[in-house]
Short mmCIF file of C-alpha atoms and ligand atoms in Angstrom, two decimals:
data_model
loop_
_atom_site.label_atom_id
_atom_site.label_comp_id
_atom_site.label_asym_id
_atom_site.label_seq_id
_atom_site.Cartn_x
_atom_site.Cartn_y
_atom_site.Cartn_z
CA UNK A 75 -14.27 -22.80 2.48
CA UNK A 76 -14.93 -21.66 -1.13
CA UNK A 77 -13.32 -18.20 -2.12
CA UNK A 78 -16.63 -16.50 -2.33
CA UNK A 79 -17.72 -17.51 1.37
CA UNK A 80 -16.27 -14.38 2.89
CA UNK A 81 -15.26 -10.75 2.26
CA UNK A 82 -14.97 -7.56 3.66
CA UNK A 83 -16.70 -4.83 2.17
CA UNK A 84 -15.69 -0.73 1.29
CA UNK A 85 -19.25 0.67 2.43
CA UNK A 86 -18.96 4.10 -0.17
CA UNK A 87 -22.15 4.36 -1.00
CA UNK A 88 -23.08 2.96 -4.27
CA UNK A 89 -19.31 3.22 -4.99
CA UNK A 90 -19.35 0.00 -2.35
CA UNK A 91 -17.07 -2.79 -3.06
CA UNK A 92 -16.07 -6.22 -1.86
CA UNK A 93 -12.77 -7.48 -1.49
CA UNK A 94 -12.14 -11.09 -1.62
CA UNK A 95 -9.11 -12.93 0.54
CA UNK A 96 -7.94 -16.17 0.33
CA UNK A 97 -5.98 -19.22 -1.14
CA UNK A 98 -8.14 -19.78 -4.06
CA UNK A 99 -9.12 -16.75 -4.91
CA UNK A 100 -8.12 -16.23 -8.84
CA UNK A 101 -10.77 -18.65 -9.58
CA UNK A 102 -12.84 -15.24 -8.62
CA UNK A 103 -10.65 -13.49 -10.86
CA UNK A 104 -11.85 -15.85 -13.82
CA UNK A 105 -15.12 -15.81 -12.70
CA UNK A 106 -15.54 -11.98 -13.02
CA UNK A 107 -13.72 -11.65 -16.37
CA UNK A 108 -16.13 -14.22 -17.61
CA UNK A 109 -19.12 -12.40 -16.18
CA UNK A 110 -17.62 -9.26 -17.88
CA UNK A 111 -17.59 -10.84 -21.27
CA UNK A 112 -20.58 -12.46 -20.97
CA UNK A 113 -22.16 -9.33 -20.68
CA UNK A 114 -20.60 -8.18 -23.45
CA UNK A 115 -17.90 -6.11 -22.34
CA UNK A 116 -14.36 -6.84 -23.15
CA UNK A 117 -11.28 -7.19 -20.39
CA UNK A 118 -7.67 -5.86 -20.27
CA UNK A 119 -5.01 -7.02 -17.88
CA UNK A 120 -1.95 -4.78 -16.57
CA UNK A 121 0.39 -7.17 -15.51
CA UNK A 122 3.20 -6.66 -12.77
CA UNK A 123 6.70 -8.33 -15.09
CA UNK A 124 7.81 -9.94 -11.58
CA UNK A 125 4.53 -11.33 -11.19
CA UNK A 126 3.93 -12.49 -15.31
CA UNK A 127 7.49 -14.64 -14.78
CA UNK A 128 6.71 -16.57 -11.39
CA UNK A 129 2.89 -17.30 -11.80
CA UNK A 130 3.19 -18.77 -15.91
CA UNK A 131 -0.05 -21.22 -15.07
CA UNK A 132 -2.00 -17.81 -13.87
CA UNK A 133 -1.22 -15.81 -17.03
CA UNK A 134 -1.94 -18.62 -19.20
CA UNK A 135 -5.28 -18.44 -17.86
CA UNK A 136 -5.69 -14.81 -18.05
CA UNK A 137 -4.99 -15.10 -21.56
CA UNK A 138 -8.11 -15.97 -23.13
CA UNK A 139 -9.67 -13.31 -21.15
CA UNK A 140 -8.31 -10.24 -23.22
CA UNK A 141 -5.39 -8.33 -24.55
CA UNK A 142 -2.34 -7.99 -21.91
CA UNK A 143 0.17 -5.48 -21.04
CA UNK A 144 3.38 -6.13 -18.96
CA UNK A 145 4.77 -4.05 -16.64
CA UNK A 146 8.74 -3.08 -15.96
CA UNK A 147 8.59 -4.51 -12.16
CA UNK A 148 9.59 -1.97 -9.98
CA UNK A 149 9.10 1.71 -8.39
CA UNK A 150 10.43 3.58 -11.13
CA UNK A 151 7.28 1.78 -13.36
CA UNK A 152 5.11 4.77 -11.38
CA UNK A 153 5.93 7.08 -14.12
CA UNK A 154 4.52 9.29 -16.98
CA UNK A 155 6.48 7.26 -19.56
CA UNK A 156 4.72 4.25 -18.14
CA UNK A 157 1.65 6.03 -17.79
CA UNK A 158 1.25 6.79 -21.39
CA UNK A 159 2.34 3.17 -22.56
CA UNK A 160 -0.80 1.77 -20.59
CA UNK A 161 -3.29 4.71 -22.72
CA UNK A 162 -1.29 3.41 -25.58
CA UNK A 163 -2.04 -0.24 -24.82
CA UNK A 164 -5.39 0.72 -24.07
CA UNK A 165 -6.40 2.87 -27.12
CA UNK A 166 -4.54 0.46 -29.74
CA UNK A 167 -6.74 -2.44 -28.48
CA UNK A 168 -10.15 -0.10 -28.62
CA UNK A 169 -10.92 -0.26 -25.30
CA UNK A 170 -14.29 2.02 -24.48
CA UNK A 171 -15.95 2.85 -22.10
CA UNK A 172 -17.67 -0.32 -21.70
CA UNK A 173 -14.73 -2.07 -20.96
CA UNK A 174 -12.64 -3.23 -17.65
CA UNK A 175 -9.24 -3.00 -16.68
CA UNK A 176 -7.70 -5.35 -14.40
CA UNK A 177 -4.79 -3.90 -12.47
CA UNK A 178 -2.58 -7.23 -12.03
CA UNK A 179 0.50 -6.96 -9.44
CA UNK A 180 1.96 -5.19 -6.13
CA UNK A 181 1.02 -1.62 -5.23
CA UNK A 182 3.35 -0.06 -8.50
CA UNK A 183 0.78 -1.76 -11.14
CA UNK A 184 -2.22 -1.23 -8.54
CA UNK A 185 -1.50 2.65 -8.51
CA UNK A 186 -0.47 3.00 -12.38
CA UNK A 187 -3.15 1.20 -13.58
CA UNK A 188 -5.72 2.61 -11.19
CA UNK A 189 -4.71 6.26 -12.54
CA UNK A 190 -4.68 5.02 -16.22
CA UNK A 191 -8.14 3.69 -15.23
CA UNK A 192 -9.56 6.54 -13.43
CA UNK A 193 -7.90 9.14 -16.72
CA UNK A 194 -8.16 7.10 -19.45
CA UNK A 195 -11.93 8.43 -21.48
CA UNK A 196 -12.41 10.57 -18.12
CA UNK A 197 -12.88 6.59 -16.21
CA UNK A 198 -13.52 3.20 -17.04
CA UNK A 199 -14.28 0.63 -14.59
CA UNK A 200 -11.19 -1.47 -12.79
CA UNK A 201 -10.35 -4.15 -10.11
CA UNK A 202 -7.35 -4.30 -8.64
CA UNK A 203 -6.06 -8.03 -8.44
CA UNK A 204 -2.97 -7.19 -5.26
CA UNK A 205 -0.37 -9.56 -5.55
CA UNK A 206 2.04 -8.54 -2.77
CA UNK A 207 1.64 -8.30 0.72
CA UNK A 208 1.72 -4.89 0.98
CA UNK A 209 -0.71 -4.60 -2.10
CA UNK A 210 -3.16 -7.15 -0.36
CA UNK A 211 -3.56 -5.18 3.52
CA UNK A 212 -3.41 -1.72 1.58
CA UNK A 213 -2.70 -0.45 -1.60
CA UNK A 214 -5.34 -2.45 -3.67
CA UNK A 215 -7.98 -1.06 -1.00
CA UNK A 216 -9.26 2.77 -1.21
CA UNK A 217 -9.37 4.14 -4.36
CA UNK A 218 -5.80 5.99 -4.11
CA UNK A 219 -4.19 5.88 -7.11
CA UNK A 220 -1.13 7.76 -8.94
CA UNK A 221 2.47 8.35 -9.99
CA UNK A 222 5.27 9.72 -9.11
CA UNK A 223 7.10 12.59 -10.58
CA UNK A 224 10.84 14.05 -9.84
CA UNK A 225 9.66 16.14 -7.05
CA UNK A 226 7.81 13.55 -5.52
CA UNK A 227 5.99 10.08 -4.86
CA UNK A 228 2.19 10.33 -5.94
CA UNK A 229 1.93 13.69 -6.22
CA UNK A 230 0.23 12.94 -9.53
CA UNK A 231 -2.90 10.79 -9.01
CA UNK A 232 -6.88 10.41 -8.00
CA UNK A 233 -9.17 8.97 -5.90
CA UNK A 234 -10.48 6.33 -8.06
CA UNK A 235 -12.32 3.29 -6.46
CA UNK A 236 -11.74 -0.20 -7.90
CA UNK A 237 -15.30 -2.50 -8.17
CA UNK A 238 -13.60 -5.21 -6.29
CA UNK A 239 -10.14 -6.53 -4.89
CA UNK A 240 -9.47 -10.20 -5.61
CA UNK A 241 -6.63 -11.63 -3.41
CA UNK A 242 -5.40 -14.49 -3.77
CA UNK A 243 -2.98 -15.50 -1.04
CA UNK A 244 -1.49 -18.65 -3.02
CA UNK A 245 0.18 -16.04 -5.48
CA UNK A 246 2.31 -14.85 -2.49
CA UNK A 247 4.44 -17.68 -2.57
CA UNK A 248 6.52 -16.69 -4.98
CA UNK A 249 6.78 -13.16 -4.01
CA UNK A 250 10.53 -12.23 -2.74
CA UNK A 251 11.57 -12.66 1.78
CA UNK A 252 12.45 -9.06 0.90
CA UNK A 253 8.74 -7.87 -0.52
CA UNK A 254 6.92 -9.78 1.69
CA UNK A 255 8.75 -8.41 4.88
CA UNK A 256 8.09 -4.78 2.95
CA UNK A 257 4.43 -5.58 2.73
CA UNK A 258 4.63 -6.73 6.67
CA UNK A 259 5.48 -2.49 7.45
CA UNK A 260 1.99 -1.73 6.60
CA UNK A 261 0.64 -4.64 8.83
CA UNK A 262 2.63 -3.13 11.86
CA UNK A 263 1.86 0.08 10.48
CA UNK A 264 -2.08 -0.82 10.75
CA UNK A 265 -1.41 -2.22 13.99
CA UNK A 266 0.07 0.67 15.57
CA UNK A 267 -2.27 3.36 14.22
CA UNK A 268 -5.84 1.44 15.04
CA UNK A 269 -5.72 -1.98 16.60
CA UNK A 270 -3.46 -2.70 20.08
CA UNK A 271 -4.91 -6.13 19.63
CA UNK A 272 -3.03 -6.89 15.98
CA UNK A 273 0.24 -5.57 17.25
CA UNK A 274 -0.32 -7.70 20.12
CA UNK A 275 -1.07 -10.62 17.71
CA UNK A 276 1.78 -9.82 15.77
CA UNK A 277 4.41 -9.88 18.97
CA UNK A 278 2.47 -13.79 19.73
CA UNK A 279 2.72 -15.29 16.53
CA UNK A 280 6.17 -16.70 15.21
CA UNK A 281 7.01 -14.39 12.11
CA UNK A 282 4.06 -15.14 9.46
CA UNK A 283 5.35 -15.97 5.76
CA UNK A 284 3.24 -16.53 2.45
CA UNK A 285 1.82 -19.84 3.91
CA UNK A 286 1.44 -19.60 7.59
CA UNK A 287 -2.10 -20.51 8.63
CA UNK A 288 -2.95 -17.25 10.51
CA UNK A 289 -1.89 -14.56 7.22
CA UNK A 290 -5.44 -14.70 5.70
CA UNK A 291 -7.15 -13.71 9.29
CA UNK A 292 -4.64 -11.09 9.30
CA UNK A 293 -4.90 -9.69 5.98
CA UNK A 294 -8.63 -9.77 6.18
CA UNK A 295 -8.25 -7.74 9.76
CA UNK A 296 -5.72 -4.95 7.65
CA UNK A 297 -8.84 -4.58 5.05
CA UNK A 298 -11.39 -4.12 8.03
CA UNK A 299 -8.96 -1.18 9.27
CA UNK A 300 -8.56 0.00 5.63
CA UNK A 301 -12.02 -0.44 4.53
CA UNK A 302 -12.97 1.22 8.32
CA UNK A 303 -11.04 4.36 7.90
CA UNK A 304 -11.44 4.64 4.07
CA UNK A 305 -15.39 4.49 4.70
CA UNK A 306 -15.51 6.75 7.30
CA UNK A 307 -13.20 9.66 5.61
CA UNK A 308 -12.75 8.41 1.89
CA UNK A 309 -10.77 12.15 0.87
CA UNK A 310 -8.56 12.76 3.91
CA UNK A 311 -10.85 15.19 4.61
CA UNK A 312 -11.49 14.71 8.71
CA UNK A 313 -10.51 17.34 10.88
CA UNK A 314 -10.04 14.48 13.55
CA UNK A 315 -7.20 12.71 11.69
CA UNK A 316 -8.99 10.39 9.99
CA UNK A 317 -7.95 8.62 6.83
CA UNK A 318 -4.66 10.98 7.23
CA UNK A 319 -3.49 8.99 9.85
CA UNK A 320 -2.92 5.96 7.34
CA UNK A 321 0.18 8.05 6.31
CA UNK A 322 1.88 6.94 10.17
CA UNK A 323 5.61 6.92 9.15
CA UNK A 324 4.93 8.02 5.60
CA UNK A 325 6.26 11.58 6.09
CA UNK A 326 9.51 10.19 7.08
CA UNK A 327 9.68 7.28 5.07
CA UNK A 328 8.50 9.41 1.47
CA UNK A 329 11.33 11.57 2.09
CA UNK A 330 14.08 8.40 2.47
CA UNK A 331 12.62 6.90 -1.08
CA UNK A 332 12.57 10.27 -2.57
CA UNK A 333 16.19 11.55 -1.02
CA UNK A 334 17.84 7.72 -1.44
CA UNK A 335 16.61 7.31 -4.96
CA UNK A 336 13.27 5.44 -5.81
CA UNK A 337 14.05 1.21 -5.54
CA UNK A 338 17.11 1.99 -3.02
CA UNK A 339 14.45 1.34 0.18
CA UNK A 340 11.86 -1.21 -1.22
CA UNK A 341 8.09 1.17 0.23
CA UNK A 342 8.06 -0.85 3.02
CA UNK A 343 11.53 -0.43 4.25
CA UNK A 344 11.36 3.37 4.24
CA UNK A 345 8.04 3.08 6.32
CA UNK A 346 9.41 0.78 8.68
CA UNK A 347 11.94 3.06 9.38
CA UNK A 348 9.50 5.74 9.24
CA UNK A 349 7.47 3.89 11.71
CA UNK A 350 10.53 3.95 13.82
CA UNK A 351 10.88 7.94 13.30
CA UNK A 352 7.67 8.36 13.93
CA UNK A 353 7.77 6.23 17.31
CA UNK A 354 10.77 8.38 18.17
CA UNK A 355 8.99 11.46 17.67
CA UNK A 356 6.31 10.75 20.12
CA UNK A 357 8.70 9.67 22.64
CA UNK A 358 10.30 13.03 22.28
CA UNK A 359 6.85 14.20 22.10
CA UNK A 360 6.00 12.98 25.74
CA UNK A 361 3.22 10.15 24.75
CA UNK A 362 5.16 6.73 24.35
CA UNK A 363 7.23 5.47 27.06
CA UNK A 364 10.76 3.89 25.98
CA UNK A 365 9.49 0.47 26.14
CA UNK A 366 6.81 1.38 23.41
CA UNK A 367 9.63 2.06 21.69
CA UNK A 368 11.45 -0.76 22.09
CA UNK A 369 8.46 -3.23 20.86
CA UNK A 370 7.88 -1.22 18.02
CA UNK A 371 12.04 -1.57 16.91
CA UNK A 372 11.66 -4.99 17.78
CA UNK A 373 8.93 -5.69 15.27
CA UNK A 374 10.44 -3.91 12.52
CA UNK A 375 14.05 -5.84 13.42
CA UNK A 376 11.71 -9.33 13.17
CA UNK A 377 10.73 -8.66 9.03
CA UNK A 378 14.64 -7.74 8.46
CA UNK A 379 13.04 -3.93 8.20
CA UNK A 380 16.07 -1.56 8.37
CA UNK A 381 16.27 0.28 12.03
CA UNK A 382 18.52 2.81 10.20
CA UNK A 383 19.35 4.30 7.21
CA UNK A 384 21.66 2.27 5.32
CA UNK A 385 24.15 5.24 3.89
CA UNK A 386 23.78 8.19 5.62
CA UNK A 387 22.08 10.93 3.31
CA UNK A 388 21.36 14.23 4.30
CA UNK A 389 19.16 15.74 6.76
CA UNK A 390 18.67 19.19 4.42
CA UNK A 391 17.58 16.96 1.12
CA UNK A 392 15.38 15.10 3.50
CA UNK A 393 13.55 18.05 5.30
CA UNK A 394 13.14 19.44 1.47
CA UNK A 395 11.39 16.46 0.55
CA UNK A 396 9.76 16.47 3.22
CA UNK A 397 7.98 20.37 2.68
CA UNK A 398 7.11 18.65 -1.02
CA UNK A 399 4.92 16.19 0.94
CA UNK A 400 1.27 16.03 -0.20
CA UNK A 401 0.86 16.17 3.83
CA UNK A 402 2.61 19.81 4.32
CA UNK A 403 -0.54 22.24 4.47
CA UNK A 404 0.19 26.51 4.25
CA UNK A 405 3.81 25.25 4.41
CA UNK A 406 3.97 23.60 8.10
CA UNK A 407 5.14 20.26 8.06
CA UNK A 408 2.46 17.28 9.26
CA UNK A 409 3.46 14.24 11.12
CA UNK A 410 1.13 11.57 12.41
CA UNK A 411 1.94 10.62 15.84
CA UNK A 412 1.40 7.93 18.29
CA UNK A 413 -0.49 8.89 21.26
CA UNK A 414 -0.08 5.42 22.54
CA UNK A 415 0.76 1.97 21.05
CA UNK A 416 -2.79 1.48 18.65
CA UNK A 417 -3.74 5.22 18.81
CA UNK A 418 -2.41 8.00 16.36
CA UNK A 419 -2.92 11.43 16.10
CA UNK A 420 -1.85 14.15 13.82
CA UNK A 421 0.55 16.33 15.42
CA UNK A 422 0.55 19.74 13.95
CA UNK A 423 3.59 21.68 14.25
CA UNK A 424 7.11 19.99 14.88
CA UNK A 425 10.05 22.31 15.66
CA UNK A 426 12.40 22.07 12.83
CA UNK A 427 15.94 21.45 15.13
CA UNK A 428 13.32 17.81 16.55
CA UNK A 429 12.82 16.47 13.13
CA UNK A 430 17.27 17.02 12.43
CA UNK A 431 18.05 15.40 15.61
CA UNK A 432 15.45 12.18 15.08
CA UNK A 433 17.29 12.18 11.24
CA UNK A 434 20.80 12.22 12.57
CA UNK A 435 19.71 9.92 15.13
CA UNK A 436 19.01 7.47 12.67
CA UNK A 437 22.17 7.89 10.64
CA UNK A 438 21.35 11.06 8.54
CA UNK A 439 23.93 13.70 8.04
CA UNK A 440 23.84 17.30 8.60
N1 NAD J 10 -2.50 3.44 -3.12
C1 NAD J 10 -2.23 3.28 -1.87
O1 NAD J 10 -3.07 3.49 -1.00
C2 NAD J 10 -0.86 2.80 -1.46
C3 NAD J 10 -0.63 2.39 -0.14
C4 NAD J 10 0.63 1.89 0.18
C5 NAD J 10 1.62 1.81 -0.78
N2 NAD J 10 1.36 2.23 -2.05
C6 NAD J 10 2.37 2.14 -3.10
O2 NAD J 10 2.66 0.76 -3.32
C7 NAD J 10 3.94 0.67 -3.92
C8 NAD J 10 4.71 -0.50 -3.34
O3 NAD J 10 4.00 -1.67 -3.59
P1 NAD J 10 4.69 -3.12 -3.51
O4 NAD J 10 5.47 -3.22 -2.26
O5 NAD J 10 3.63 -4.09 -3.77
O6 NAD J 10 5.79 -3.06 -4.65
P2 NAD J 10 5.81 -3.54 -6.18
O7 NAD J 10 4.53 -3.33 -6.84
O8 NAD J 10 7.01 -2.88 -6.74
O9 NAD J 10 6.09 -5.10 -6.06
C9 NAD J 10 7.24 -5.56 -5.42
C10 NAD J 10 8.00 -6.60 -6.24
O10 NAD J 10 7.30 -7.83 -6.23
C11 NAD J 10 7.23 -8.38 -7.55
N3 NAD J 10 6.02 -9.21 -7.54
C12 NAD J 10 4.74 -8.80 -7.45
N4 NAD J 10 3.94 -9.85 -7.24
C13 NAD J 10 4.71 -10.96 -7.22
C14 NAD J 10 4.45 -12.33 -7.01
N5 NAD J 10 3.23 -12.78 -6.68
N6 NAD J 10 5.50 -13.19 -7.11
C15 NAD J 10 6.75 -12.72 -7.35
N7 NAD J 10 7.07 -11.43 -7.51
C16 NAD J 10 6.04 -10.56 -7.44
C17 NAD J 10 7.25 -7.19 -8.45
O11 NAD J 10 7.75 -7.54 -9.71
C18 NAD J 10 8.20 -6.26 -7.70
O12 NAD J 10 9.53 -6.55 -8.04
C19 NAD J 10 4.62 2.00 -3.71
O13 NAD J 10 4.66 2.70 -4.92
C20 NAD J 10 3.70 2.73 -2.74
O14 NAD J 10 3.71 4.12 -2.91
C21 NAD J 10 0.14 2.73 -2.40
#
């Protein structure tokens, strides 16, 4: 099947994009920078350092397409310093309004670039080209884009939609065991929040890696979800959970990378564990039974996802990051839940003394 047979599509309106999945899908990647300059408007590339080394064929390519910038690899690359060295890049090579940036590399160069795109002359047009797992079944798809700053992750950032998402699953194998089993936390993430049936699929298959026959089908399914909720409640806006129930795990697993030290828990790891916390919770909560549990630990143990926090750090630092969540709202903490395995909900208050006992439960100290 040729690249362009099949895609799933953001329906936003005429904000609407495809995204493209598959083995040989950079030739797309070509084809649209072509298509750009053919129409007379010039390309630049933001390129992931990690990826630039391992895929030297690729960037050769990309060269003849328009002026490059490389990337530190890494979570620490989500900053303002980085930030201003892409309007730098940008504004030295004249880029205008007419132009196109391509956002080249995991979900660090996908939300850097996507900001620098969506502030750089008030918006130019971008893709986002994922490169990771995790950056192919989320990050690249929605429009969320941002940095980090000291008191948090992405608390700087916009909702900026790319034209199109080009993944290409053949640069995934020569992405890290470590990234890829980060990347396979949002999978089980999806899973869990929306879709029985891919957790299900996920407990079937033998554990999937960059070239097993079914990971297309399934990162085409984690864009349906995506593209599903993101259509449906594109500002986290629902009163019903909506697109806020993406963030399963993620109030836990922010306040890990932020307490631990951006880079000490790949994204992935923290919401695995997160996922865990969050499993835990609704357990404690009353909804999931102890077996629900046990095939959610037993998932995350399969990708080599911690199951508990490697040093122990401290429940206070963790509870403070926590309240400097985007999610807290009038000061309460917000926690998505599981009302059962492929069902969330938000739960909206959470006695303090629960959330220290799940943390020390998982290794944090008091
Ligand atoms: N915007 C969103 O909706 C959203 C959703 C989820 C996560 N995120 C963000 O995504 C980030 C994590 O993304 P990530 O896990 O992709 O991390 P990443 O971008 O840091 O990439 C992981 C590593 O893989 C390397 N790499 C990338 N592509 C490669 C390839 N093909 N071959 C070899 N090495 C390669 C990079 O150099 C890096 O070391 C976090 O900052 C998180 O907050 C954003």
């Amino acid at each position: 099947m040729n690249w362009y047979e099949t895609s799933v599509e953001v329906e936003l309106g005429d904000r609407s994009y495809l995204i493209w999945i598959g083995e040989d899908v950079e030739e797309g990647i070509l084809q649209a920078a072509s298509s750009l300059l053919s129409e007379n408007r010039r390309c630049a590339f933001v390129v992931d350092a990690g990826f630039s080394s391992n895929q030297p064929s690729f960037m050769a390519q990309l060269q003849d397409f328009g002026p490059i910038l490389i990337l530190p690899a890494g979570e620490t690359s989500k900053s303002l310093a980085q930030l201003s060295s892409v309007y730098d890049f940008l504004a030295k090579n004249a880029i205008d309004r007419s132009c196109c940036l391509f956002a080249v590399g995991g979900g660090v160069v996908g939300d850097l670039g996507g900001f620098a795109a969506a502030s750089y002359l008030r918006g130019i047009d971008y893709y986002q080209v994922p490169t990771t797992l995790l950056s192919m079944v989320d990050s690249s798809v929605g429009g969320k884009t941002g940095i980090n700053i000291a008191a948090g992750k992405n608390l700087v950032g916009a909702f900026f939609q790319p034209r199109g998402v080009y993944s290409s699953t053949r640069f995934l194998t020569t992405l890290s065991e470590r990234d890829f089993n980060s990347g396979m936390a949002e999978v089980i993430k999806h899973g869990l929040l929306y879709d029985l049936s891919l957790f299900e699929k996920l407990e079937q298959l033998d554990r999937l890696h960059p070239t097993h026959a079914e990971l297309p089908r399934i990162i085409r399914r984690n864009c349906e979800i995506k593209a599903a909720v993101v259509g449906a409640d594109e500002r986290e806006q629902s009163a019903s959970g909506g697109r806020a129930l993406l963030n399963l795990g993620h109030t836990f697993g922010h306040a890990i990378e932020n307490v631990a030290g951006y880079g000490e828990y790949l994204h992935g790891e923290a919401i695995g564990l997160g996922l865990l916390m969050a499993a835990d919770l609704s357990k404690r909560l009353g909804n999931l039974q102890e077996k629900d549990v046990i095939r959610v630990r037993e998932m995350v143990r399969r990708y080599a996802l911690p199951d508990n926090l490697r040093q122990p750090i401290s429940v206070p630092d963790l509870v403070n990051a926590m309240r400097h969540d985007k999610k807290v709202k009038r000061g309460t903490l917000r926690f998505v839940g599981l009302q059962k395995l492929g069902q969330a909900y938000i739960i909206q208050e959470v006695d303090d003394a629960l959330i220290h006992e799940i943390l020390s439960g998982f290794g944090a100290a008091e």
